[in-house]
Amino acid sequence: MTKQKETLSGEIHSHIPIIHTIAFRSMVVFAAVFFLTLAVGGIFLISSQMKNFQETASKEKKQATEQAMGLIKVQCSTFLNRLTLLATTPFIENQDPEESSRFLKGYNVAPLFIPGEYVALYNAKHEKVSDNSMVGIAQLNSSYQELKNFKAVEPQNPYISPLFWEQHTPKKIMAVLVENRAKSDGYLAASFSIRRLWEVFENNSIGKEGFFVIVDESNVIVYHPNLREWVNGTKKAQDLGLKNFNARTFKPTQDFYTLSDGKEYLLNYVYDPRIKLGVLALQPKSEVMAPAQAFLQLFLYIGIIFLIALLGITLWLFFSIEKPLQGLINKMLIIASGNYEESSGISGNKQNEIHVLAHVFDRMRLTIREKMHDLAEHQAHLEQEVFKRTEELAKINNTLKMISRTDELTQLPNRREIREKISYEASRYERTKRKFSFLFVDIDKFKDFNDKFGHVCGDLVLKTVAETLRDQMRKQDVVARWGGEEFLVLLPETAIGGATLVGERVRKSIENRNVEFGGQQQHVTITVGVAEYDERLGMDHSINLADKALYSGKQTGRNKVVVFHPEDISEEDIKAAQEELKYAKSNETHPQ
């Protein structure tokens, strides 16, 4: 092989920043070794401290959880003691309907219970003698849960029922025995409102960011600091992110749990089988481990001091070795800028580091020149592939967006989609005052189709009803699957009268259309609740009006259209809706 000597045509001067020098990088290596040693020692020390902090926090949270359960027990015991005391009064023991009714509704007894708590006296035949139905906030057409398990009420052993929901509030029935030797024993029962616990835990927290959650024996959340979102009868502990949670048997098996909000929490749990309630104490890991940050800052300060010392040493080395390397660096910078025709400019047979580096670099330059050409071609190909994949991802994202807003079975919009449409229509109503209405549709005796013919038949019925609803509506109307066998229809610019006609037309269309399954004709009917949007009530309560009308139709025979007329809206409905709207706006303005 012949040697070819290449030289530069001119001298190039360049100032190399200190961060690009060998001296600086050598100091970086030294710094890395030091910081690695510091980090290993710091990790060991901090981990041990974190373990101590965690153990201390765990003990504190366990004590806080037990104290929280103690508060619940106190509320329940106080409530039972009041019942027991009332049961020993002559007014209750005599079991006289008028006398006991006046007593329960009297000014001395009424303050013992909060609004919504129902107290009833029963005789030995399990017949209700009297109650306090006039105590608290009176609600028209409301019914209360009655005591049913009379056998469970024993002397000196009060009865506490499983949790139930009444008037959007979780409650338990507590009952004691009324002893009367002259007549016969009776029963005094009262609904214990969990709102009592809400008031107790409203200002009770763990640290700055921790909180308590109360669950019942079926894992349903009955208290959470965010009552509106979490306490509605459907949210369970599993929705928090505790997948294998069982209220009766759950015991924490790990240090921290990652919940549905993406944060890690230190968790403690206590369950009382007598009152059938459990308390979760949750505190963010960031707050638990906050003291460990002090140790971390200490190591950071040490590292900063050492970094300053290294900077001084690097400056000294830079000026000590810069001149011998400057010529080589100037040539390398030209090559680094993309001019691969320039060589290092260093020749000779000296066997020192710089000459060896120059010869190796020249060989690399020629190799890089060839590879860069190949890379340019490959990059152009990759850019085409990236563009193609980007288009595919955009299509997939659009499909996923549609799926998230569409019911998979019926291909109708889901609840989330129609709620957004209703919100838009409500905003338009504020500007134009053009009325719009709702149809709340429920398939009559839908469970019979599933029980007799299986879920395949039930799915066919749902699809048929969905298709009929869609065909009977205008282009601007919105038909959505609300849940289960329920559908919600939004009728823009339609008053209550027009909505009633549409509901009757839909009902007849479905009644006249049979579903064929398994060689048999299945007769399907629906019940329709009709209501008009009322801006005083807002979206949710206006929908509830249609739901109430639907419920009335179900109770009076099914296969009909029932209208909730605007004049039937009570002042209590308006007041409750406005309170909720006010609360919602307050949360939007001042989120927790």
C-alpha angles and dihedrals in degrees: 000000000000122000118234119203117210122189135187117251095218143018117260122203120201135168109225114210114237092243090064097055129103090236092057093047091048088055089048088057091050089047091049091053091048094046091046090054090045091047094050091050091043093049091051093048095041092046091053090048091047089052090052092047090047093051091048092047091047091054091047092049091048090053091046090050092051090048090050090051087048090057090052091049090049091053092048094044092048090050092049091046090055090050091048091049092049090049091060095054117105091237090063099033093056089055092212108162098219097038095046092044092054089047095051091047094044126114092251095057103032096071089058090071133051125228112289096028110123121206122192136176120214130189127226090275089060091249119142112249101181143331142193096249091146093056118102125000110349115224122195118237092005125143130200133219111259129211110264108162097069093157090065091063107092134170111278088001113090118204124238116191129212116270120279134174123240128169090354090303129109112236143171128209114232119190138181133190119260106213117208119164094186094057120006137288120282138186132246113199133176135180110243108215115217085215085086088065091045089059092047095049096038091092096026115099141149113248116315100312105019124102145178129248123195120205133182127227092276092055093252113147111240097171133031128148087246096059096170095058103033108029106067105108095261104067114093135185088260088065088062088061100266097125100177096038118144115179094213100045108020117131124171109254100178138046099245135014125210108222132200092274089064094247127120117237136192104232135202127175138192126181127192112203093197097060091026094228133121132199125216118198112201127184125172116251090230090062094043092052096041094108089059088064089074090061091047091052090053092057091045091055091051090050093050092052091050090047091055090052091050090051091058093049091048092054090052093050091045093059092041098058102021099096098056091049100039096087092051092046092053091056092045091053090057091052091044089056089063102267099126093171092077118087128208091264092222118119137165138082100271110139099216129120096261096052092046089048091050094052093046090048092053090054090048090050092059092045092048091050090059095042093050090059090052091046092053091056092045091049091055089052092048092050090056091049092048091051090050093048091047091057091048092050091050090054091048091049091052090050092049090049090054092047092052089057099040132076107240097217103044099024087228123133111275129231094274092054097047092046089058090049091050091049090053091048090049090052090049090049090057089058103037104022088222109155124235132184144204134230114203106198126192127180110237116241091350092160089066091064091054094043096047103034106016134248093296089067090044091052090050090052091050092050092048093050091045091051092048092049091049093049093049096053133084123251092258094048118099122219116190138172105244096188140303108350093341126107130188122208123197114206110192118207091007124126124211094270095054091044090054091054091049091049092051091047091052092046092053093046092055093042090055094047117079125200116227114215129158092356092304132107111236115205112219127192133175138206117221129203116200126199138158124231112259116197090207090063101038128215104306097045092045089054088048089058089061089045090053091051089049091051090051090053091051091052094049102050111296127239093080144101116246121190126208102210118213091236089062091066108113128217088244090058091050093046094049092047093048091049090053092046090049091049092048092051090048090054091049091051096041108023116192 
